[in-house]
Coordinates of N, CA and C in Angstrom, one line a residue:
Chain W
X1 N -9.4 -4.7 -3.0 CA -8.7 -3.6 -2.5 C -9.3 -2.2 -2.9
X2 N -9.6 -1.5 -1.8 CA -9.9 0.1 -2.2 C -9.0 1.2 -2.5
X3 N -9.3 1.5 -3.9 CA -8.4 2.6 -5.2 C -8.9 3.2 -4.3
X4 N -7.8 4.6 -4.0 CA -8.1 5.9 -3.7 C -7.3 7.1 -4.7
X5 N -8.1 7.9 -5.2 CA -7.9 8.7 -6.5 C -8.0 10.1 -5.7
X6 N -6.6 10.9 -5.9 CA -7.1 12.4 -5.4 C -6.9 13.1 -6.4
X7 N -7.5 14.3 -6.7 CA -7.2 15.5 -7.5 C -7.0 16.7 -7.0
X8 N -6.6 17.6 -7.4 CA -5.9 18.0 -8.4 C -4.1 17.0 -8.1
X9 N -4.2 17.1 -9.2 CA -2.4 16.2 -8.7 C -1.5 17.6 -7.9
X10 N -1.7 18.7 -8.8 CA -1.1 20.1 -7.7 C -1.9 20.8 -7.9
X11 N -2.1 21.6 -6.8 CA -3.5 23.0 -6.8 C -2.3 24.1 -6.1
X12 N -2.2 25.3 -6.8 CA -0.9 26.3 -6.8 C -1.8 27.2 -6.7
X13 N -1.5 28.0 -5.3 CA -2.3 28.7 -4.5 C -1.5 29.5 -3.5
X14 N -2.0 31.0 -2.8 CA -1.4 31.2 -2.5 C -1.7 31.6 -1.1
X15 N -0.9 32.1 -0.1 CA -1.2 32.2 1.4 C -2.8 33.2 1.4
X16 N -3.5 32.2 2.4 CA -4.7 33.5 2.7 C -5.8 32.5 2.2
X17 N -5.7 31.9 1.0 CA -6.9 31.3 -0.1 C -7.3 29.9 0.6
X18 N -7.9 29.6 -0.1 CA -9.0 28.0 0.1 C -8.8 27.1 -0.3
X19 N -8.2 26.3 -0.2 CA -7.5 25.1 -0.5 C -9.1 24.1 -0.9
X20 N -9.4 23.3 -1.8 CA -10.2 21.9 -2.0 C -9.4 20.8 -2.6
X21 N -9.4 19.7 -1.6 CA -8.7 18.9 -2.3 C -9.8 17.6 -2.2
X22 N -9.7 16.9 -3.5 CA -10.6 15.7 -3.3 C -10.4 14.1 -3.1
X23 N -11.0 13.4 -2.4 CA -10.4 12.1 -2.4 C -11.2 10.8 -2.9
X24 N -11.3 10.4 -3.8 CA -12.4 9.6 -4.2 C -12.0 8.2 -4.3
X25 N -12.9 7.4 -4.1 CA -12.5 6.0 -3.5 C -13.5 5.2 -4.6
X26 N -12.4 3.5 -4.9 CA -13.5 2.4 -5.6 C -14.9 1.7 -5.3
X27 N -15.0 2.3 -3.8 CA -16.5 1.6 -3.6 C -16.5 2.3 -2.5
X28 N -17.6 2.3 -1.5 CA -18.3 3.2 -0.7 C -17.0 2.3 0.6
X29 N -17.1 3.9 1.5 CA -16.0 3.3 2.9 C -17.1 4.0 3.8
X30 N -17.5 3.1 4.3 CA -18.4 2.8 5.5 C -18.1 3.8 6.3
X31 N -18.5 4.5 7.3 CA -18.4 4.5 8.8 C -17.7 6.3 8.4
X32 N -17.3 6.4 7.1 CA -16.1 7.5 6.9 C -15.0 7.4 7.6
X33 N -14.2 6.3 7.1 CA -13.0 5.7 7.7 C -12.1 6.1 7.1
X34 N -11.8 7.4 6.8 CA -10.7 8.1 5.8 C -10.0 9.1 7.0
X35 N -9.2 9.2 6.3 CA -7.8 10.1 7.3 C -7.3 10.8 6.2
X36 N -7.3 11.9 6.7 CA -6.1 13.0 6.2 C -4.6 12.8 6.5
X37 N -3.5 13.4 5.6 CA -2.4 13.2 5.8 C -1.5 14.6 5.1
X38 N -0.7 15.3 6.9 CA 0.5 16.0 5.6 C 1.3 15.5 5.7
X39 N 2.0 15.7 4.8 CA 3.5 15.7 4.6 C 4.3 16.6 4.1
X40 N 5.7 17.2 4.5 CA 6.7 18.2 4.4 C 8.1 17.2 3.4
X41 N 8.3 18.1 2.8 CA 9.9 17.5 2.1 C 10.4 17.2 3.5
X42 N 10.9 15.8 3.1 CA 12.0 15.4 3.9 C 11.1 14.5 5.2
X43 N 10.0 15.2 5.4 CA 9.5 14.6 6.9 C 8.3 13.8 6.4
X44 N 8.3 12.8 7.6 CA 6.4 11.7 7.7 C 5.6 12.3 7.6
X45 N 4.8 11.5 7.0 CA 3.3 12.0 7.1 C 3.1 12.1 8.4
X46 N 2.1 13.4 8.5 CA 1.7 13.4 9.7 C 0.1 13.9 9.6
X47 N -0.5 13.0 11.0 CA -2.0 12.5 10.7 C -2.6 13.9 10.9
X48 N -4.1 14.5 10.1 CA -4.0 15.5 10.2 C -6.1 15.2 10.9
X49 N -6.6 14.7 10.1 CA -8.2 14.5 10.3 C -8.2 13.1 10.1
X50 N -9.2 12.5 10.7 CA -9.6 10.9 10.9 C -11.1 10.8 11.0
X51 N -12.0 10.2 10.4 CA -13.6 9.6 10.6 C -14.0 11.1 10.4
X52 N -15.2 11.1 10.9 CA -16.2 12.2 10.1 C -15.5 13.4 10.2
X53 N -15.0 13.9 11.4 CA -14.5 15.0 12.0 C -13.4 15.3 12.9
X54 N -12.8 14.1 13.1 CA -11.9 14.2 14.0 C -10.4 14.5 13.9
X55 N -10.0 16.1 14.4 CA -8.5 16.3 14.4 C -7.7 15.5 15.2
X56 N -6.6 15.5 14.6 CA -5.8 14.9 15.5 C -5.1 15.9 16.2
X57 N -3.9 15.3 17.5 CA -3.7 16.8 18.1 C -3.0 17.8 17.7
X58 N -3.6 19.2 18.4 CA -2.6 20.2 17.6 C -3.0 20.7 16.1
X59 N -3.6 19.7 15.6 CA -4.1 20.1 14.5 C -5.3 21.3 14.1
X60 N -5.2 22.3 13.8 CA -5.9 23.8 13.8 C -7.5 23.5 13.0
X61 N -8.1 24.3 13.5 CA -9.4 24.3 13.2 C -9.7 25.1 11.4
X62 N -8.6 25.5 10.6 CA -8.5 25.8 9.2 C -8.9 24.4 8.6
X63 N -8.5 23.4 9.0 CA -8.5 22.0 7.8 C -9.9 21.4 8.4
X64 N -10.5 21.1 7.4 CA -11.9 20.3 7.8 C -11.9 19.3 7.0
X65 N -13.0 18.5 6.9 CA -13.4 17.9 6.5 C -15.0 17.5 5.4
X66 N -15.2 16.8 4.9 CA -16.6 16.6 4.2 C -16.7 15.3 3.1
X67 N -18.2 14.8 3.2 CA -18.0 14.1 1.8 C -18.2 12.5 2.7
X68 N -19.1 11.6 1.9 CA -19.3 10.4 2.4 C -19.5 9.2 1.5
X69 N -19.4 8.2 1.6 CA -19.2 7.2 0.2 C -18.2 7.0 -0.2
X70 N -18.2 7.6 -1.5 CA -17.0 7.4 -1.9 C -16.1 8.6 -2.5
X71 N -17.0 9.6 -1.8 CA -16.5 10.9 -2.5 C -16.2 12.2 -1.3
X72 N -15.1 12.6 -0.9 CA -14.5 12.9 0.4 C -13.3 14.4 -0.1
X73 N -13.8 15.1 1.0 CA -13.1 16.2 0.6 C -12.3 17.0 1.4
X74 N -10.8 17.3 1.7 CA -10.4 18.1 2.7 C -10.3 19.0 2.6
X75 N -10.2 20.2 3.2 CA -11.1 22.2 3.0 C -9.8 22.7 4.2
X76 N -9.1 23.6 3.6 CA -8.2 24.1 4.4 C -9.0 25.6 4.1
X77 N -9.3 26.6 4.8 CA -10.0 27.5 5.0 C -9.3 28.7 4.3
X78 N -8.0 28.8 4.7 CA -7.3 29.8 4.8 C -6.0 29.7 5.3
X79 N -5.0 29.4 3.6 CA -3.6 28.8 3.8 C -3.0 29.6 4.4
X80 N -2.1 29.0 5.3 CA -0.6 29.7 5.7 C 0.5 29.2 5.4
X81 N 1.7 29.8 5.6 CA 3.0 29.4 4.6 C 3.2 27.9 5.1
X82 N 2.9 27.6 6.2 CA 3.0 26.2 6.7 C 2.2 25.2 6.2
X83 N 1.9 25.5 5.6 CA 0.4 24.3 5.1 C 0.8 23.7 3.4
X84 N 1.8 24.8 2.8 CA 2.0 24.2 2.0 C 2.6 23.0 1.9
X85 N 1.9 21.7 1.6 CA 2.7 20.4 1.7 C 2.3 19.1 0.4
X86 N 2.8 18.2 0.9 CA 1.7 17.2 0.3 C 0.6 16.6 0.8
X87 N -0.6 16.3 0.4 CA -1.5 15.4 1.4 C -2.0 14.5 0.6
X88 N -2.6 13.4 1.5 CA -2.5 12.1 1.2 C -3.9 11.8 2.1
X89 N -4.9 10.8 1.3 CA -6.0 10.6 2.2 C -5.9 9.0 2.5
X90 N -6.1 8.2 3.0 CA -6.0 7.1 3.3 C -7.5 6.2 4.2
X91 N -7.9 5.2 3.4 CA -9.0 4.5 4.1 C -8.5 3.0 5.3
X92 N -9.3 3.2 5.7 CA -9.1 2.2 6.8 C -9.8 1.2 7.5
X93 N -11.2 1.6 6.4 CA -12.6 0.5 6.4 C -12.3 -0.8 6.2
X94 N -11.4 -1.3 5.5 CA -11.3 -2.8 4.4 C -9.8 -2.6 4.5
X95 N -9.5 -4.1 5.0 CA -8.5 -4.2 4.6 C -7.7 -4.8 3.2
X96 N -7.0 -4.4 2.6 CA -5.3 -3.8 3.0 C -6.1 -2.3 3.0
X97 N -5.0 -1.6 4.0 CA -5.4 -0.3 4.4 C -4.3 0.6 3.0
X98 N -5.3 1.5 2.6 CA -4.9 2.2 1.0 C -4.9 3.6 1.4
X99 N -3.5 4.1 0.6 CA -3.3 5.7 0.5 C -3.7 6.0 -1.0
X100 N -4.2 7.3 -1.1 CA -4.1 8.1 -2.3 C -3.1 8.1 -2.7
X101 N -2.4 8.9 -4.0 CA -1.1 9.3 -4.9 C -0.9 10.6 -4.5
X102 N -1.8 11.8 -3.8 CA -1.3 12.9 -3.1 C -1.8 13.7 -4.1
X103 N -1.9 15.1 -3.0 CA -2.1 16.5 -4.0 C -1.0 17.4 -3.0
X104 N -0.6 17.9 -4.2 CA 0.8 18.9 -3.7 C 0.1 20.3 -3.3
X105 N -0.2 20.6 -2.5 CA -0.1 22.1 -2.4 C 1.3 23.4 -2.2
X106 N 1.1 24.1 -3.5 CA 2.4 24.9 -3.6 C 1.9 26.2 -4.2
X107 N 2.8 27.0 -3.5 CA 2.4 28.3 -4.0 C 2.2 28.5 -5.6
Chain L
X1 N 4.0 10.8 25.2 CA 4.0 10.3 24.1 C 4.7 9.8 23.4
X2 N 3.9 9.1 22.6 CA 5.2 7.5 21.7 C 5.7 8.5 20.9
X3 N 7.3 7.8 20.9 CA 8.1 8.3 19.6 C 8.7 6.8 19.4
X4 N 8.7 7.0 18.0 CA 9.5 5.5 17.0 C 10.3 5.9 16.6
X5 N 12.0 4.9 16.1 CA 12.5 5.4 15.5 C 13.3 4.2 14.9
X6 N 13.2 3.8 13.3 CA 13.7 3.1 12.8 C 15.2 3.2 12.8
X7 N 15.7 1.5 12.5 CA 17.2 1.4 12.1 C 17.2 0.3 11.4
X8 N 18.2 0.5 10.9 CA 18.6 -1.0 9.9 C 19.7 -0.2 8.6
X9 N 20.1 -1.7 8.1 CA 20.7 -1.4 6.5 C 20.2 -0.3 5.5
X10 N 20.9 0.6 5.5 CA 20.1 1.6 3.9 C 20.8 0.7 2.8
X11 N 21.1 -0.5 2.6 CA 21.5 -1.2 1.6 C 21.4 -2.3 1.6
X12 N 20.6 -3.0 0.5 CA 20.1 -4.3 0.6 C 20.5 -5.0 -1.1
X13 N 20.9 -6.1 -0.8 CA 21.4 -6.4 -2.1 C 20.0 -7.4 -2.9
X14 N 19.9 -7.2 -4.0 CA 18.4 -8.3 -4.6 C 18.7 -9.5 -4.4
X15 N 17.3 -10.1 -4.1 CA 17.2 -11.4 -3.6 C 17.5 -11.6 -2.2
X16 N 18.4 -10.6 -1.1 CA 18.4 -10.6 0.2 C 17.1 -10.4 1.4
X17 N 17.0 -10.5 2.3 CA 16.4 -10.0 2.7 C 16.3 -9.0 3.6
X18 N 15.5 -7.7 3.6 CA 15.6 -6.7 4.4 C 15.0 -6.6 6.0
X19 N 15.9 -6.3 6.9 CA 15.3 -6.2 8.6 C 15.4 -5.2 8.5
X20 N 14.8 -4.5 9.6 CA 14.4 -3.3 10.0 C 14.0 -3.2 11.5
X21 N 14.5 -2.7 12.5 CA 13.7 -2.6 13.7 C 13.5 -1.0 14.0
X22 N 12.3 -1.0 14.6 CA 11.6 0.2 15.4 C 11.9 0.1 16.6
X23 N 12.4 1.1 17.5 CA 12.6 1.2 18.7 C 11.3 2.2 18.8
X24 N 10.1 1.6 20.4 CA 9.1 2.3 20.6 C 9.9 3.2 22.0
X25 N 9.6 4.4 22.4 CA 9.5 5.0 23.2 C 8.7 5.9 23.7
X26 N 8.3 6.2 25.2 CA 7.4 6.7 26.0 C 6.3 6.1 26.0
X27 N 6.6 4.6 25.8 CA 5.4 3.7 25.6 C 5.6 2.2 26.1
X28 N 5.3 1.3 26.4 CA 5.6 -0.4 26.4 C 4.7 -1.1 24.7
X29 N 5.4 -1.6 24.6 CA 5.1 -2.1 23.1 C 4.5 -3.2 23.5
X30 N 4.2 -4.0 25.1 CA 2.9 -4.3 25.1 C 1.6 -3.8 25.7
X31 N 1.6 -2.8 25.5 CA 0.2 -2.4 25.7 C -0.6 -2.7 24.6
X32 N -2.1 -2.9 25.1 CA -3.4 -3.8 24.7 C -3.5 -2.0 23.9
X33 N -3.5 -1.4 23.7 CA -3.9 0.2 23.4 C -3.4 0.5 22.0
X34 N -2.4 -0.6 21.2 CA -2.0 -0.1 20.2 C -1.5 -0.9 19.2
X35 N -1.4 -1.3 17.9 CA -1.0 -1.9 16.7 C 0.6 -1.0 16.4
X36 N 1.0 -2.1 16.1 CA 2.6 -1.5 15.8 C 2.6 -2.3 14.1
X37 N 3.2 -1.2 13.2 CA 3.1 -1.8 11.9 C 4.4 -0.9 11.0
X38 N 4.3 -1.4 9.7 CA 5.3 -0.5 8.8 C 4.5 -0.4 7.5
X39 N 5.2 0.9 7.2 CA 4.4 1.5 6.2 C 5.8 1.7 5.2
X40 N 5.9 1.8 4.1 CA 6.5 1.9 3.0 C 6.1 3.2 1.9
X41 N 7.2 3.8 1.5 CA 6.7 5.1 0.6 C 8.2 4.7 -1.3
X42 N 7.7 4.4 -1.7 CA 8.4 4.3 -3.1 C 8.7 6.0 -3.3
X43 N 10.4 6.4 -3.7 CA 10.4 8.2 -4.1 C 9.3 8.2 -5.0
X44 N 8.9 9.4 -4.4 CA 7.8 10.3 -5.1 C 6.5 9.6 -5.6
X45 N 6.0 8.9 -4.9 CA 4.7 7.5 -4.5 C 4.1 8.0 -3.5
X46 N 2.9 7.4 -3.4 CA 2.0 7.1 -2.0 C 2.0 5.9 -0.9
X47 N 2.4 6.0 0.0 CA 2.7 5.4 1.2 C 1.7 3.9 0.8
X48 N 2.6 3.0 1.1 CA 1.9 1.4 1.1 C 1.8 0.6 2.1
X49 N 0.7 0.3 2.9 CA 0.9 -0.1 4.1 C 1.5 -1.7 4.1
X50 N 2.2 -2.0 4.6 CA 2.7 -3.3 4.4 C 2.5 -4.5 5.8
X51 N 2.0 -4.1 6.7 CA 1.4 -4.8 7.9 C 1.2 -4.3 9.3
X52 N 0.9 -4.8 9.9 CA 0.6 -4.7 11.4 C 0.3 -5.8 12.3
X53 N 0.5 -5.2 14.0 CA 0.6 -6.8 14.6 C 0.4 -5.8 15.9
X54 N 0.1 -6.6 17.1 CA -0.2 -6.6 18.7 C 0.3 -7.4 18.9
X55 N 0.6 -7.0 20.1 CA 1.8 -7.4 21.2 C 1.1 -8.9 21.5
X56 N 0.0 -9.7 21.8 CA -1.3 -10.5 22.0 C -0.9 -11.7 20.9
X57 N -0.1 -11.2 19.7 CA 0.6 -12.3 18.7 C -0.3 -11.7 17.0
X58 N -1.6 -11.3 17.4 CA -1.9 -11.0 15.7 C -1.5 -10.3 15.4
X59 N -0.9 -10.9 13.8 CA -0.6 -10.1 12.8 C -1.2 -10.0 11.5
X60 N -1.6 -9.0 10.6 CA -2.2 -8.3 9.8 C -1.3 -8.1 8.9
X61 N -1.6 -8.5 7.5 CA -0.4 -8.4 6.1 C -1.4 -7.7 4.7
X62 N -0.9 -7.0 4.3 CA -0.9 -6.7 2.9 C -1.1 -7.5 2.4
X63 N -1.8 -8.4 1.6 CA -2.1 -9.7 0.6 C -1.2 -9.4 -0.1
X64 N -0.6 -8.4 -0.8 CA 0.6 -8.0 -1.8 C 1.9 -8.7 -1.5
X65 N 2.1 -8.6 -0.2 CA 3.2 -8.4 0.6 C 3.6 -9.5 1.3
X66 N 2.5 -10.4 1.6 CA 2.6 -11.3 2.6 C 2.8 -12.3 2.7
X67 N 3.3 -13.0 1.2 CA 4.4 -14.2 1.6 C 5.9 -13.9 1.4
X68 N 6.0 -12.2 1.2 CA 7.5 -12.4 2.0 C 7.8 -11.6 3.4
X69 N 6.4 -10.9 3.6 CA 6.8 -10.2 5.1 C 6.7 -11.0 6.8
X70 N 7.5 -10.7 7.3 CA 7.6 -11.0 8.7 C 7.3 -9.6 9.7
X71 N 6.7 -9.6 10.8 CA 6.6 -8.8 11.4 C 6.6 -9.0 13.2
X72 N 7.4 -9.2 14.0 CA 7.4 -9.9 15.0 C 8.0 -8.7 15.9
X73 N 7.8 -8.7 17.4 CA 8.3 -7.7 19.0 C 9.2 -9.1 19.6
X74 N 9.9 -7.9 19.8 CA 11.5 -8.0 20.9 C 10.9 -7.2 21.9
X75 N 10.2 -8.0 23.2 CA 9.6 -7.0 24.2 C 10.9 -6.4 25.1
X76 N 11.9 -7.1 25.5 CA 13.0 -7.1 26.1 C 13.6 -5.5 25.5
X77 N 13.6 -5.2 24.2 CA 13.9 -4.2 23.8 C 13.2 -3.1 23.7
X78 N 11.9 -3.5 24.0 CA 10.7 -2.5 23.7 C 10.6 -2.0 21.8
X79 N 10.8 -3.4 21.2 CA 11.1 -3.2 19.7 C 9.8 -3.9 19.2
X80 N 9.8 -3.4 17.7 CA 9.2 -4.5 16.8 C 9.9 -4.5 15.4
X81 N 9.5 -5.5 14.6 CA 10.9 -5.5 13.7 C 10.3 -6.1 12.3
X82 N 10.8 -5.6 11.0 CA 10.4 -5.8 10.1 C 11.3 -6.7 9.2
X83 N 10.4 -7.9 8.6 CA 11.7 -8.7 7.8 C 11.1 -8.9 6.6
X84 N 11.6 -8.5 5.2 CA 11.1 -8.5 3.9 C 11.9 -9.3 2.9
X85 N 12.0 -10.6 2.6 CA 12.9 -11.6 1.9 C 12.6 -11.3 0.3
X86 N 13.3 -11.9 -0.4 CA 13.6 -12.2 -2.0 C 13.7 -10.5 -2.6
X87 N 14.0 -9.2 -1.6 CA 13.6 -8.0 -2.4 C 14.3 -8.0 -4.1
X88 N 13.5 -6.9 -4.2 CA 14.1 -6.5 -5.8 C 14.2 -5.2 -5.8
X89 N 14.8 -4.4 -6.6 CA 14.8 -2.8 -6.9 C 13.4 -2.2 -6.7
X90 N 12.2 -2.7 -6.9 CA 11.1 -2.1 -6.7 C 10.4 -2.5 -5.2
X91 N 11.4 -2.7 -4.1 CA 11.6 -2.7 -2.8 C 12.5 -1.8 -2.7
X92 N 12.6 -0.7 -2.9 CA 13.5 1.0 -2.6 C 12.2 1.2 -2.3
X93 N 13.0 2.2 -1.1 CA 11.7 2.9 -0.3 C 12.3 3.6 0.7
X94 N 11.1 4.4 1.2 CA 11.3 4.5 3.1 C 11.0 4.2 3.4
X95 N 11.0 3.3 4.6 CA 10.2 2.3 5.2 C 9.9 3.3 6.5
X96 N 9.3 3.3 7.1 CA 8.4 3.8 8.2 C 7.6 2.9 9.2
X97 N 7.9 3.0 10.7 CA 7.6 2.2 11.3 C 6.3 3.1 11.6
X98 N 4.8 2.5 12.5 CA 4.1 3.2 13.1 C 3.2 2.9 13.8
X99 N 2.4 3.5 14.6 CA 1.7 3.0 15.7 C 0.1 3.2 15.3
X100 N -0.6 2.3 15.6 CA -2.1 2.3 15.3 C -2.9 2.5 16.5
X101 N -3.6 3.6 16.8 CA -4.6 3.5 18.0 C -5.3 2.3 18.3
X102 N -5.8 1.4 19.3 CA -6.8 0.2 18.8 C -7.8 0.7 18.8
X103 N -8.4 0.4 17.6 CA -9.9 0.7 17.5 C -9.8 1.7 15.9
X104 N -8.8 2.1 15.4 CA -8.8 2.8 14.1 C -6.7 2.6 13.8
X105 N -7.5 2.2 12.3 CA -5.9 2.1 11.4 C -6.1 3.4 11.0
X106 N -5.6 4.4 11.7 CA -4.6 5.8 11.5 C -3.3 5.4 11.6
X107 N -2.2 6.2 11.7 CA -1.3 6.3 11.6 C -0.4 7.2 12.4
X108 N 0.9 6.8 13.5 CA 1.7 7.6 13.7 C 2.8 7.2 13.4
X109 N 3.5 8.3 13.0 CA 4.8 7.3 11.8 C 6.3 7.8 12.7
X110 N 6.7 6.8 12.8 CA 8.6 6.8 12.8 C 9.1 8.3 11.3
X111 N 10.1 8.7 11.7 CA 10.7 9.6 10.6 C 11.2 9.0 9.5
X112 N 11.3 7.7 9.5 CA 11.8 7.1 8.4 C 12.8 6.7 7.8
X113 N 13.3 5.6 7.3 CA 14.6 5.1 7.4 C 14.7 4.8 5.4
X114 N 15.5 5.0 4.5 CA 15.5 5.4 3.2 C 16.1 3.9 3.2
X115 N 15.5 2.6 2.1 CA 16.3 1.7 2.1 C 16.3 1.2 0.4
X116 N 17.7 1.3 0.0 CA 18.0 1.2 -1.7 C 18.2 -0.2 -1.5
X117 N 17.6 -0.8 -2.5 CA 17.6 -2.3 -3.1 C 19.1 -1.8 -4.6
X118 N 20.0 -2.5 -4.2 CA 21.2 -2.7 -5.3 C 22.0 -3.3 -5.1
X119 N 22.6 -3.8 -6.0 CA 23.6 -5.0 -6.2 C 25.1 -3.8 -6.0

């Protein structure tokens, strides 16, 4: 099974700034079969980036992506009050399909 | 576009077993185009995928999970349905139904259904 380790457990930031969050995995994931994920109190995750580059819809050109192996990184450019949430990275290379423990983004 | 939306018991006694059905909509739950699965979140945890299946009959299990899960479609309903036997208190969760594009395990999730394991 593939560990997925993210850090910071909370990165406390404020509107406008640069969000880095990291997602590091037990063995290399092929193909960059990793997905981003937010999540809001109360509501699902919702899919945000998938494979090297790909937003899903609706999803704003602030959140990017980077990072290959086992070491993977999501880049919000420039927070807005909406962004503060939890995220979650998740592989999808190997099955059983594994989520991170989350990094909180909060003011 | 699909929307899901769980139902079932928010209360499951230990050692029972938990159902769960997803109702799919703006969609047929047999189309060749998509994996239907459930995902699980323990409070204040990371989401644990617990299986998946197509309409075609395969199903896909969690090695964790998978001599007590069931996961089978009620086409008639446009459902798919989740069945989790022997639970214990560390089966509390949300359970989350969701839909897999074919060709990548992403994720679109149901809002979520809160289910307490207690006596």
């Amino acid at each position: 099974e593939v560990v997925l380790t993210q850090s910071p457990g909370t990165l406390s930031l404020s509107p406008g700034e640069r969000a880095t969050l990291s997602c590091r995995a037990s063995q290399s994931i092929r193909s960059n079969y990793l997905a981003w994920y937010q999540q809001k109190l109360g509501q699902a995750p919702r899919l945000l980036i998938y494979g090297a580059s790909s937003r899903a819809t609706g999803i704003p050109d602030r959140f990017s992506v980077s990072g290959s192996g086992t070491d993977f990184t999501l880049t919000i450019s420039r927070l807005e009050p909406e962004d503060f949430a939890v995220y979650y990275c998740q592989q999808y290379a190997a099955s059983p399909f594994t989520f991170g423990p989350g990094t909180k983004v909060d003011i | 576009q699909l929307q899901l939306q769980e139902s079932g018991p928010g209360l499951v006694k230990p050692s029972e077993t938990l159902s769960l059905n997803c109702t799919v909509s703006g969609g047929s739950i047999t189309s060749p185009s998509f994996f239907w699965g459930w995902i699980r979140q323990p409070p204040g945890k990371g989401p644990e995928w617990i299986g998946s299946m197509i309409y075609s009959g395969n199903t896909y299990y969690n090695p964790s999970l998978q001599s007590r899960v069931t996961i089978s479609v009620d086409t008639s309903k446009n459902q798919f349905s989740l069945k989790l036997s022997s639970v214990t208190a560390t089966d509390t969760a949300v359970y989350y139904c969701a839909s897999s594009p074919r060709g990548t395990w992403t994720f679109n999730w149901g809002q979520g259904t809160l289910v307490t394991v207690s006596s």
